[in-house]
Amino acid sequence: MELILSLFTTFLFLALSGRCSDKNDFPEGFTFGSATSAYQWEGAFDEDGRKPSVWDTFLHSRNRSNGDITCDGYHKYKMCRSWWKLAEMPSDSPFLRLGLYRVRKVLLIPRVYSSIRTSFKNSIEPHVTLFHYDHPQYLEDDYGGSINRRIIQDFTAYADVCFREFGHHVKFWTTINEANIFTIGGYNDGITPPGRCSSPGRNCSSGNSSTEPYIVGHNLRLAHASASRPYKQKYKDMQGGSIGLSLFALGFTPSTSSKDDDIAIQRAKDFYSGWMLEPLIFGDYPDEMKRIVGSRLPVFSKEESEQVKGSSDFVGIIHYLAASVTNIKIRPSISGNPNFYSDMGVSMTWTVLGKFSAFEYDVAPWAMESVLEYIKQSYGNPPIYILENGTPMKQDLQLQQKDTPRVEYLHAYIGAVLKAVRNGSDTRGYFVWSFMDLYELVKGYEFSFGLYSVNFSDPHRKRSPKLSAHWYSAFLKGNNTFLGSQGITQLQSNFSSSSFS
């Protein structure tokens, strides 16, 4: 019943607000595409000069599923010999058959220097993310990685090489992916590399959840700004590109109508979004965050503040779901030491359908709209690219092929983006996560987000289009036949007899 009500809400929302019939409803030049990440897609973890990343070390040391092979993107197509070689893309590539002319790609840092040596000939426009949680393990071993300010210099040098060598083909650069989540997961919770924390019950051998998240977040902001400066000075005008930073953004709703929960919403926004955005826009952290965290929050020097402020041409938003927020008394965590969550002083309940045995994100397009509206109102309406949006489904090949819930989710959220744009948000692009099934960083191969399914039991990693691939293709080609509830039903009936290979 909950699923039925949710789907009804979705179609009601589309009927009354976004009224998205196809991509032509969006402003001219609006970007649509799909996304992948190198570690999650490439495989070939020890080939052609690739060195271990912190993800290799983290997953191997914990005997968890990993991206050693994943969907074997490195070997599957000529264009995948390195992720960059789109020049060699065959005419029957699924990228082109899907109608994708813009693809968000993520560099795998341990391989980048040895594998990128070609240019583009096809009409696919890449949006490139330079850092996706995967810095080389040797930087971690040498000086502690992102916890050390030396990362700023090394990241800047790496970015400069990419700008110089590939900037004539890349017009959109994102420096750091989900800077807030990388920091919280790796240094507060210890559930992602490098697995540092001091919270009780976590499998962390080192770390300090009271201080390290804020130190790392500070260093990442400075690394982004440091890389942005030479790009703008040496490359931007000549190459005609732009550079930004991305963050994970939740749509927050109060769990009650109390004043405390309403205040907690703003505090959650300050900690999740303002932590990353306010320095980029205003040159400093939110006042409430400075008050609560106190001396544990690093301070920007006057020079650093000026460097960080205005360092992004756009903001990358990664959004999947909403959270219900309840105020809690700001107090130290169970261990007696504060951490990111006790500092934030809220508890959050994710809006998902079912438990992890049948896991999908709730269809809550209002959350997307609220994120875009909040950024417009609070941060001067900067240009925005939605770099990831999608919903997971259980990794079941039979179920995956007819992924109607994913179609309905995408339809609803694209409609929400359209409504936000019509209401004045300077949102300029939308990317579905993910182009194909791959290794998911938290849940491994249990759930997938792909428009294409990948048979991970097949040594050839056979790809097959899902219903969502057909739907998104129709949307991108301006074919509104399969949009709306009746169109989706028709698409389902046509699915088994159609071919998308």
Short mmCIF file of C-alpha atoms in Angstrom, two decimals:
data_model
loop_
_atom_site.label_atom_id
_atom_site.label_comp_id
_atom_site.label_asym_id
_atom_site.label_seq_id
_atom_site.Cartn_x
_atom_site.Cartn_y
_atom_site.Cartn_z
CA MET A 1 0.00 0.00 0.00
CA GLU A 2 2.86 2.37 0.86
CA LEU A 3 4.42 1.78 -2.56
CA ILE A 4 1.06 2.39 -4.30
CA LEU A 5 0.54 5.65 -2.42
CA SER A 6 4.08 6.72 -3.22
CA LEU A 7 3.65 6.07 -6.93
CA PHE A 8 0.32 7.88 -6.90
CA THR A 9 2.05 10.86 -5.28
CA THR A 10 4.69 10.73 -7.98
CA PHE A 11 2.22 10.97 -10.85
CA LEU A 12 0.16 13.60 -9.04
CA PHE A 13 3.30 15.64 -8.61
CA LEU A 14 4.11 15.40 -12.29
CA ALA A 15 0.57 16.25 -13.30
CA LEU A 16 0.43 19.36 -11.13
CA SER A 17 3.95 20.74 -11.25
CA GLY A 18 6.85 19.80 -13.52
CA ARG A 19 4.75 18.51 -16.42
CA CYS A 20 7.89 17.04 -17.96
CA SER A 21 7.08 15.51 -21.33
CA ASP A 22 10.62 15.19 -22.71
CA LYS A 23 14.00 16.88 -22.58
CA ASN A 24 12.76 19.65 -24.91
CA ASP A 25 10.82 21.08 -21.98
CA PHE A 26 14.14 22.16 -20.50
CA PRO A 27 16.05 25.30 -21.51
CA GLU A 28 18.29 25.12 -24.54
CA GLY A 29 21.71 23.84 -23.57
CA PHE A 30 20.53 21.92 -20.51
CA THR A 31 22.76 18.88 -20.09
CA PHE A 32 21.48 15.32 -19.66
CA GLY A 33 23.74 12.35 -19.19
CA SER A 34 24.70 9.36 -17.10
CA ALA A 35 27.56 8.64 -14.71
CA THR A 36 30.09 5.99 -13.77
CA SER A 37 33.11 5.86 -11.46
CA ALA A 38 36.44 4.34 -12.45
CA TYR A 39 37.02 2.12 -9.40
CA GLN A 40 33.44 0.93 -9.48
CA TRP A 41 33.44 0.15 -13.21
CA GLU A 42 36.92 -0.51 -14.60
CA GLY A 43 38.29 -3.57 -12.82
CA ALA A 44 41.80 -4.55 -13.97
CA PHE A 45 42.98 -3.46 -10.55
CA ASP A 46 46.62 -4.46 -11.04
CA GLU A 47 47.16 -3.96 -14.79
CA ASP A 48 48.96 -1.44 -17.01
CA GLY A 49 50.72 0.51 -14.32
CA ARG A 50 47.76 0.93 -11.98
CA LYS A 51 48.91 1.17 -8.37
CA PRO A 52 46.82 0.34 -5.29
CA SER A 53 44.32 2.92 -4.15
CA VAL A 54 42.96 3.29 -0.63
CA TRP A 55 39.86 1.40 -1.79
CA ASP A 56 41.94 -1.63 -2.74
CA THR A 57 43.64 -1.65 0.65
CA PHE A 58 40.45 -1.00 2.60
CA LEU A 59 38.37 -3.73 0.94
CA HIS A 60 41.11 -6.35 0.65
CA SER A 61 42.09 -5.95 4.30
CA ARG A 62 38.47 -6.50 5.37
CA ASN A 63 37.86 -9.42 3.01
CA ARG A 64 34.89 -7.68 1.44
CA SER A 65 33.54 -7.72 -2.10
CA ASN A 66 35.53 -5.31 -4.22
CA GLY A 67 36.12 -3.70 -7.59
CA ASP A 68 39.00 -5.95 -8.71
CA ILE A 69 36.95 -7.00 -11.76
CA THR A 70 33.50 -5.38 -11.28
CA CYS A 71 31.90 -5.00 -14.76
CA ASP A 72 35.34 -5.16 -16.42
CA GLY A 73 34.93 -1.86 -18.18
CA TYR A 74 38.68 -1.61 -18.72
CA HIS A 75 38.62 -4.57 -21.10
CA LYS A 76 35.08 -4.59 -22.48
CA TYR A 77 35.25 -1.97 -25.21
CA LYS A 78 38.00 -0.39 -27.20
CA MET A 79 36.95 2.88 -25.68
CA CYS A 80 37.37 1.32 -22.24
CA ARG A 81 41.02 0.39 -22.67
CA SER A 82 41.31 3.51 -20.63
CA TRP A 83 38.15 5.30 -19.61
CA TRP A 84 39.32 8.21 -21.70
CA LYS A 85 39.51 6.51 -25.08
CA LEU A 86 36.08 7.53 -26.25
CA ALA A 87 37.70 8.40 -29.59
CA GLU A 88 37.69 4.68 -30.35
CA MET A 89 34.07 4.15 -29.35
CA PRO A 90 32.35 1.81 -31.81
CA SER A 91 29.23 3.10 -33.50
CA ASP A 92 27.13 0.45 -31.76
CA SER A 93 28.37 1.39 -28.29
CA PRO A 94 25.58 1.43 -25.70
CA PHE A 95 26.55 5.02 -24.89
CA LEU A 96 25.51 6.12 -28.36
CA ARG A 97 22.57 3.77 -28.64
CA LEU A 98 21.15 5.14 -25.41
CA GLY A 99 21.41 8.61 -26.84
CA LEU A 100 23.93 9.84 -24.28
CA TYR A 101 26.04 12.64 -25.60
CA ARG A 102 27.30 13.73 -22.18
CA VAL A 103 28.92 11.28 -19.83
CA ARG A 104 30.17 11.98 -16.33
CA LYS A 105 33.38 10.07 -15.76
CA VAL A 106 35.60 9.77 -12.75
CA LEU A 107 39.34 9.43 -13.04
CA LEU A 108 41.06 6.63 -11.18
CA ILE A 109 44.06 8.48 -9.81
CA PRO A 110 46.40 5.46 -9.46
CA ARG A 111 46.09 4.80 -13.21
CA VAL A 112 45.62 8.22 -14.76
CA TYR A 113 49.22 9.04 -15.66
CA SER A 114 49.83 5.83 -17.60
CA SER A 115 46.50 5.39 -19.35
CA ILE A 116 45.31 8.68 -20.82
CA ARG A 117 46.83 9.36 -24.20
CA THR A 118 44.16 10.10 -26.78
CA SER A 119 41.49 12.57 -27.88
CA PHE A 120 37.81 12.72 -28.72
CA LYS A 121 36.30 12.31 -32.15
CA ASN A 122 32.74 11.41 -31.20
CA SER A 123 30.12 13.85 -29.99
CA ILE A 124 30.24 12.75 -26.37
CA GLU A 125 30.93 15.53 -23.91
CA PRO A 126 32.67 14.36 -20.73
CA HIS A 127 32.11 15.85 -17.30
CA VAL A 128 35.17 14.70 -15.38
CA THR A 129 35.57 14.23 -11.63
CA LEU A 130 39.20 14.23 -10.54
CA PHE A 131 38.88 12.63 -7.11
CA HIS A 132 36.32 10.00 -6.10
CA TYR A 133 37.55 8.72 -2.71
CA ASP A 134 40.42 6.86 -4.38
CA HIS A 135 43.76 8.53 -3.76
CA PRO A 136 46.84 6.29 -4.10
CA GLN A 137 47.66 4.15 -1.09
CA TYR A 138 51.25 5.37 -1.16
CA LEU A 139 50.07 8.88 -0.22
CA GLU A 140 48.31 7.38 2.78
CA ASP A 141 51.45 5.44 3.71
CA ASP A 142 53.78 8.37 3.11
CA TYR A 143 52.09 11.14 5.05
CA GLY A 144 48.52 10.16 5.97
CA GLY A 145 46.69 11.31 2.84
CA SER A 146 43.96 13.90 3.29
CA ILE A 147 44.66 14.40 6.98
CA ASN A 148 47.90 16.13 6.01
CA ARG A 149 48.09 19.50 4.27
CA ARG A 150 50.62 18.02 1.86
CA ILE A 151 47.60 16.62 0.00
CA ILE A 152 46.88 20.16 -1.19
CA GLN A 153 50.11 20.42 -3.14
CA ASP A 154 49.93 16.89 -4.54
CA PHE A 155 46.31 17.24 -5.62
CA THR A 156 47.06 20.54 -7.30
CA ALA A 157 49.95 19.04 -9.26
CA TYR A 158 47.79 16.10 -10.35
CA ALA A 159 44.94 18.36 -11.40
CA ASP A 160 47.30 20.60 -13.35
CA VAL A 161 48.52 17.65 -15.41
CA CYS A 162 44.92 16.72 -16.24
CA PHE A 163 44.02 20.28 -17.20
CA ARG A 164 47.09 20.62 -19.40
CA GLU A 165 46.81 17.29 -21.17
CA PHE A 166 43.05 16.88 -21.54
CA GLY A 167 41.46 20.27 -21.00
CA HIS A 168 40.99 20.86 -24.72
CA HIS A 169 38.48 17.99 -24.66
CA VAL A 170 37.02 18.42 -21.18
CA LYS A 171 34.89 21.49 -20.50
CA PHE A 172 33.55 20.52 -17.08
CA TRP A 173 35.83 19.56 -14.20
CA THR A 174 34.66 18.55 -10.74
CA THR A 175 37.59 18.50 -8.36
CA ILE A 176 36.28 16.42 -5.46
CA ASN A 177 33.29 14.10 -5.36
CA GLU A 178 30.93 14.30 -2.39
CA ALA A 179 33.49 16.12 -0.25
CA ASN A 180 31.21 15.92 2.80
CA ILE A 181 30.47 12.19 2.53
CA PHE A 182 34.09 11.24 1.81
CA THR A 183 35.02 13.07 5.00
CA ILE A 184 32.23 11.73 7.22
CA GLY A 185 32.54 8.15 5.97
CA GLY A 186 36.33 7.96 6.08
CA TYR A 187 37.12 9.95 9.21
CA ASN A 188 34.01 10.03 11.43
CA ASP A 189 32.35 6.65 10.79
CA GLY A 190 35.30 4.65 9.45
CA ILE A 191 33.07 2.82 6.97
CA THR A 192 34.93 4.01 3.86
CA PRO A 193 38.66 4.47 3.18
CA PRO A 194 40.89 5.14 4.94
CA GLY A 195 38.65 3.77 7.71
CA ARG A 196 39.62 6.14 10.51
CA CYS A 197 37.38 6.86 13.51
CA SER A 198 37.22 6.81 17.29
CA SER A 199 33.55 5.92 17.66
CA PRO A 200 32.85 2.85 19.82
CA GLY A 201 31.83 -0.32 18.04
CA ARG A 202 33.54 0.65 14.79
CA ASN A 203 36.29 -1.40 13.22
CA CYS A 204 38.87 1.40 13.34
CA SER A 205 42.42 0.96 14.56
CA SER A 206 43.19 4.68 14.49
CA GLY A 207 41.58 8.08 14.07
CA ASN A 208 39.78 10.81 16.01
CA SER A 209 36.15 11.44 15.11
CA SER A 210 36.16 14.65 17.15
CA THR A 211 38.72 16.46 15.02
CA GLU A 212 39.72 14.60 11.86
CA PRO A 213 36.49 15.10 9.87
CA TYR A 214 36.88 18.85 10.20
CA ILE A 215 40.60 18.80 9.43
CA VAL A 216 40.07 16.70 6.31
CA GLY A 217 37.09 18.77 5.19
CA HIS A 218 39.24 21.89 5.57
CA ASN A 219 42.11 20.38 3.59
CA LEU A 220 39.78 19.28 0.80
CA ARG A 221 38.36 22.78 0.48
CA LEU A 222 41.87 24.20 0.25
CA ALA A 223 42.89 21.49 -2.25
CA HIS A 224 39.90 22.35 -4.42
CA ALA A 225 40.68 26.06 -4.27
CA SER A 226 44.36 25.46 -4.91
CA ALA A 227 43.59 23.38 -8.01
CA SER A 228 40.99 25.89 -9.21
CA ARG A 229 43.40 28.82 -9.14
CA PRO A 230 45.83 27.59 -11.83
CA TYR A 231 42.91 26.33 -13.90
CA LYS A 232 41.38 29.79 -13.97
CA GLN A 233 44.72 31.50 -14.47
CA LYS A 234 46.21 29.27 -17.17
CA TYR A 235 43.52 27.16 -18.83
CA LYS A 236 39.96 28.40 -18.41
CA ASP A 237 39.95 31.15 -21.03
CA MET A 238 42.00 29.15 -23.52
CA GLN A 239 40.04 25.90 -23.11
CA GLY A 240 36.61 27.39 -22.45
CA GLY A 241 35.82 25.20 -19.48
CA SER A 242 34.58 25.48 -15.91
CA ILE A 243 35.43 23.93 -12.56
CA GLY A 244 33.43 23.05 -9.46
CA LEU A 245 33.13 20.89 -6.35
CA SER A 246 30.37 18.42 -5.50
CA LEU A 247 28.56 17.55 -2.30
CA PHE A 248 25.97 15.06 -1.17
CA ALA A 249 22.68 16.87 -0.48
CA LEU A 250 19.71 15.52 1.42
CA GLY A 251 16.18 16.83 1.36
CA PHE A 252 15.30 17.45 5.00
CA THR A 253 11.85 17.44 6.55
CA PRO A 254 11.03 17.89 10.28
CA SER A 255 9.67 14.81 12.01
CA THR A 256 7.22 16.96 14.01
CA SER A 257 5.82 20.48 13.84
CA SER A 258 7.78 21.54 16.93
CA LYS A 259 9.97 24.63 16.92
CA ASP A 260 12.95 22.50 18.01
CA ASP A 261 12.67 20.25 14.96
CA ASP A 262 12.30 23.27 12.69
CA ILE A 263 15.52 24.74 14.12
CA ALA A 264 17.19 21.33 13.76
CA ILE A 265 16.46 21.40 10.02
CA GLN A 266 18.59 24.51 9.57
CA ARG A 267 21.35 23.02 11.72
CA ALA A 268 21.33 19.86 9.59
CA LYS A 269 21.58 22.01 6.45
CA ASP A 270 24.50 23.94 7.94
CA PHE A 271 26.42 20.76 8.76
CA TYR A 272 25.65 18.79 5.61
CA SER A 273 25.61 21.51 2.97
CA GLY A 274 26.77 24.78 4.51
CA TRP A 275 29.98 23.14 5.74
CA MET A 276 31.02 22.74 2.11
CA LEU A 277 29.15 25.56 0.38
CA GLU A 278 29.57 28.58 2.64
CA PRO A 279 33.37 28.73 2.25
CA LEU A 280 32.96 28.54 -1.54
CA ILE A 281 30.39 31.36 -1.59
CA PHE A 282 31.22 33.49 1.46
CA GLY A 283 34.76 32.44 2.43
CA ASP A 284 33.97 30.94 5.86
CA TYR A 285 32.02 28.27 7.72
CA PRO A 286 28.42 28.73 8.96
CA ASP A 287 28.25 30.68 12.22
CA GLU A 288 26.26 27.96 13.97
CA MET A 289 28.84 25.36 13.02
CA LYS A 290 31.65 27.55 14.33
CA ARG A 291 29.77 28.06 17.59
CA ILE A 292 29.12 24.36 18.17
CA VAL A 293 32.41 22.85 16.99
CA GLY A 294 34.55 25.63 18.42
CA SER A 295 38.31 25.18 18.39
CA ARG A 296 38.02 21.76 16.70
CA LEU A 297 36.96 23.52 13.48
CA PRO A 298 40.01 24.80 11.55
CA VAL A 299 40.15 28.48 10.74
CA PHE A 300 40.73 29.96 7.28
CA SER A 301 43.44 32.59 7.18
CA LYS A 302 42.48 35.80 5.39
CA GLU A 303 44.42 34.68 2.33
CA GLU A 304 42.86 31.20 2.38
CA SER A 305 39.38 32.66 2.74
CA GLU A 306 39.90 34.82 -0.32
CA GLN A 307 41.28 31.87 -2.25
CA VAL A 308 38.38 29.54 -1.39
CA LYS A 309 35.69 32.16 -1.94
CA GLY A 310 34.60 32.12 -5.56
CA SER A 311 36.76 29.09 -6.42
CA SER A 312 33.82 27.18 -7.97
CA ASP A 313 32.19 28.05 -11.27
CA PHE A 314 29.39 25.62 -10.41
CA VAL A 315 28.18 23.40 -7.59
CA GLY A 316 27.82 19.67 -8.21
CA ILE A 317 24.87 18.13 -6.35
CA ILE A 318 24.53 14.43 -5.63
CA HIS A 319 21.05 13.68 -4.40
CA TYR A 320 19.12 10.48 -3.85
CA LEU A 321 16.72 10.70 -0.93
CA ALA A 322 15.08 12.63 1.89
CA ALA A 323 15.54 12.41 5.63
CA SER A 324 13.16 13.11 8.48
CA VAL A 325 14.94 15.18 11.15
CA THR A 326 14.41 15.17 14.92
CA ASN A 327 16.18 17.55 17.26
CA ILE A 328 18.30 15.98 19.97
CA LYS A 329 20.10 17.66 22.80
CA ILE A 330 23.62 18.53 21.66
CA ARG A 331 25.79 16.28 23.75
CA PRO A 332 28.95 14.20 23.44
CA SER A 333 28.65 10.80 21.80
CA ILE A 334 28.52 7.56 23.79
CA SER A 335 32.30 7.49 24.04
CA GLY A 336 32.29 10.81 25.86
CA ASN A 337 33.84 12.59 22.88
CA PRO A 338 31.95 14.71 20.37
CA ASN A 339 31.79 13.71 16.74
CA PHE A 340 30.13 15.02 13.59
CA TYR A 341 26.68 13.66 14.48
CA SER A 342 26.63 14.73 18.12
CA ASP A 343 27.83 18.16 16.99
CA MET A 344 24.97 18.36 14.50
CA GLY A 345 22.50 17.46 17.24
CA VAL A 346 19.86 15.74 15.14
CA SER A 347 18.69 12.23 14.47
CA MET A 348 17.69 11.35 10.93
CA THR A 349 15.40 8.70 9.48
CA TRP A 350 15.92 7.92 5.81
CA THR A 351 12.83 7.77 3.63
CA VAL A 352 13.20 4.38 1.97
CA LEU A 353 10.69 1.79 0.90
CA GLY A 354 11.13 -1.45 2.77
CA LYS A 355 14.28 -2.76 4.40
CA PHE A 356 17.51 -3.80 2.75
CA SER A 357 15.94 -7.07 1.58
CA ALA A 358 13.82 -5.07 -0.90
CA PHE A 359 15.54 -1.72 -0.91
CA GLU A 360 14.42 1.23 -2.98
CA TYR A 361 14.52 4.92 -2.22
CA ASP A 362 11.18 6.49 -1.54
CA VAL A 363 9.90 8.55 -4.45
CA ALA A 364 10.09 12.00 -2.88
CA PRO A 365 10.67 14.51 -5.69
CA TRP A 366 9.90 17.38 -3.31
CA ALA A 367 13.31 16.64 -1.73
CA MET A 368 15.14 17.38 -4.98
CA GLU A 369 13.15 20.55 -5.46
CA SER A 370 13.78 21.68 -1.89
CA VAL A 371 17.56 21.18 -2.22
CA LEU A 372 17.69 23.28 -5.38
CA GLU A 373 15.43 25.96 -3.91
CA TYR A 374 17.52 26.14 -0.72
CA ILE A 375 20.75 26.63 -2.64
CA LYS A 376 19.10 29.28 -4.80
CA GLN A 377 17.80 31.20 -1.81
CA SER A 378 20.79 30.78 0.52
CA TYR A 379 23.81 30.93 -1.77
CA GLY A 380 23.01 33.40 -4.51
CA ASN A 381 21.68 30.89 -7.06
CA PRO A 382 24.98 29.48 -8.34
CA PRO A 383 25.04 27.27 -11.47
CA ILE A 384 24.24 23.67 -10.46
CA TYR A 385 24.83 20.32 -12.10
CA ILE A 386 23.07 17.32 -10.57
CA LEU A 387 25.90 14.83 -10.96
CA GLU A 388 24.13 11.78 -9.52
CA ASN A 389 20.51 10.82 -9.00
CA GLY A 390 18.94 7.37 -9.09
CA THR A 391 17.48 4.53 -7.05
CA PRO A 392 18.81 1.08 -6.14
CA MET A 393 17.15 -2.25 -6.72
CA LYS A 394 18.04 -5.73 -5.58
CA GLN A 395 20.67 -7.33 -7.81
CA ASP A 396 18.33 -9.81 -9.48
CA LEU A 397 18.67 -10.11 -13.26
CA GLN A 398 15.05 -11.06 -13.83
CA LEU A 399 13.76 -8.25 -11.63
CA GLN A 400 16.32 -5.78 -12.92
CA GLN A 401 15.25 -6.02 -16.54
CA LYS A 402 11.80 -4.59 -15.86
CA ASP A 403 12.83 -1.91 -13.39
CA THR A 404 9.57 0.04 -13.42
CA PRO A 405 10.22 1.61 -9.98
CA ARG A 406 13.42 3.14 -11.35
CA VAL A 407 11.57 4.57 -14.35
CA GLU A 408 8.98 6.13 -12.08
CA TYR A 409 11.65 7.49 -9.77
CA LEU A 410 13.60 9.12 -12.61
CA HIS A 411 10.44 10.48 -14.19
CA ALA A 412 9.42 12.10 -10.91
CA TYR A 413 12.84 13.58 -10.12
CA ILE A 414 13.43 14.97 -13.58
CA GLY A 415 10.01 16.61 -13.23
CA ALA A 416 11.15 18.11 -9.92
CA VAL A 417 14.27 19.50 -11.58
CA LEU A 418 12.16 21.06 -14.30
CA LYS A 419 9.90 22.69 -11.72
CA ALA A 420 12.94 24.09 -9.88
CA VAL A 421 14.34 25.47 -13.15
CA ARG A 422 11.01 27.12 -13.96
CA ASN A 423 11.07 28.63 -10.48
CA GLY A 424 14.41 30.28 -11.18
CA SER A 425 17.04 27.74 -10.10
CA ASP A 426 20.17 28.00 -12.25
CA THR A 427 20.35 24.23 -12.63
CA ARG A 428 22.07 23.35 -15.88
CA GLY A 429 22.43 19.58 -15.99
CA TYR A 430 21.23 16.20 -14.72
CA PHE A 431 23.08 12.87 -14.67
CA VAL A 432 21.56 9.49 -13.85
CA TRP A 433 23.51 7.21 -11.55
CA SER A 434 24.50 4.90 -13.03
CA PHE A 435 24.98 4.08 -16.67
CA MET A 436 25.35 0.38 -15.89
CA ASP A 437 25.42 -1.86 -12.85
CA LEU A 438 28.77 -1.74 -11.10
CA TYR A 439 30.40 -2.17 -7.73
CA GLU A 440 28.56 0.02 -5.23
CA LEU A 441 30.93 1.45 -2.67
CA VAL A 442 28.82 0.71 0.40
CA LYS A 443 26.58 -2.22 -0.59
CA GLY A 444 28.86 -4.00 -3.06
CA TYR A 445 26.92 -6.12 -5.54
CA GLU A 446 23.79 -6.57 -3.42
CA PHE A 447 22.00 -3.62 -5.02
CA SER A 448 22.49 -1.77 -8.26
CA PHE A 449 21.49 1.53 -9.88
CA GLY A 450 22.28 0.85 -13.54
CA LEU A 451 20.30 1.60 -16.68
CA TYR A 452 22.08 -1.46 -18.08
CA SER A 453 22.25 -4.68 -16.10
CA VAL A 454 25.54 -6.56 -15.88
CA ASN A 455 25.62 -10.31 -15.32
CA PHE A 456 28.40 -10.57 -12.76
CA SER A 457 28.19 -14.38 -12.89
CA ASP A 458 29.14 -14.31 -16.56
CA PRO A 459 32.92 -14.10 -17.10
CA HIS A 460 32.17 -11.85 -20.10
CA ARG A 461 30.06 -9.53 -17.93
CA LYS A 462 27.23 -9.42 -20.45
CA ARG A 463 25.32 -6.13 -20.49
CA SER A 464 21.59 -5.90 -21.11
CA PRO A 465 19.37 -2.82 -21.29
CA LYS A 466 16.73 -2.43 -18.64
CA LEU A 467 13.33 -0.87 -19.03
CA SER A 468 14.86 2.31 -17.62
CA ALA A 469 17.42 2.40 -20.45
CA HIS A 470 14.63 2.35 -23.02
CA TRP A 471 12.72 4.99 -21.11
CA TYR A 472 15.68 7.34 -20.69
CA SER A 473 16.61 6.88 -24.33
CA ALA A 474 13.09 7.88 -25.38
CA PHE A 475 13.24 10.88 -23.08
CA LEU A 476 16.63 12.02 -24.44
CA LYS A 477 15.45 11.65 -28.03
CA GLY A 478 12.37 13.77 -27.39
CA ASN A 479 9.99 10.83 -27.74
CA ASN A 480 7.22 11.38 -25.19
CA THR A 481 5.29 8.27 -26.18
CA PHE A 482 6.53 6.39 -23.12
CA LEU A 483 6.19 9.19 -20.56
CA GLY A 484 3.41 9.25 -18.00
CA SER A 485 1.71 6.23 -16.42
CA GLN A 486 0.05 5.00 -19.65
CA GLY A 487 3.28 5.38 -21.60
CA ILE A 488 5.24 3.40 -19.02
CA THR A 489 2.66 0.62 -19.21
CA GLN A 490 3.03 0.60 -23.00
CA LEU A 491 6.80 0.55 -22.67
CA GLN A 492 6.55 -2.48 -20.38
CA SER A 493 4.42 -4.34 -22.90
CA ASN A 494 6.89 -3.57 -25.69
CA PHE A 495 9.96 -4.35 -23.61
CA SER A 496 10.27 -8.10 -24.15
CA SER A 497 10.12 -7.82 -27.95
CA SER A 498 12.44 -4.85 -28.32
CA SER A 499 16.19 -4.97 -28.82
CA PHE A 500 18.77 -2.57 -27.47
CA SER A 501 21.99 -4.50 -27.91
#
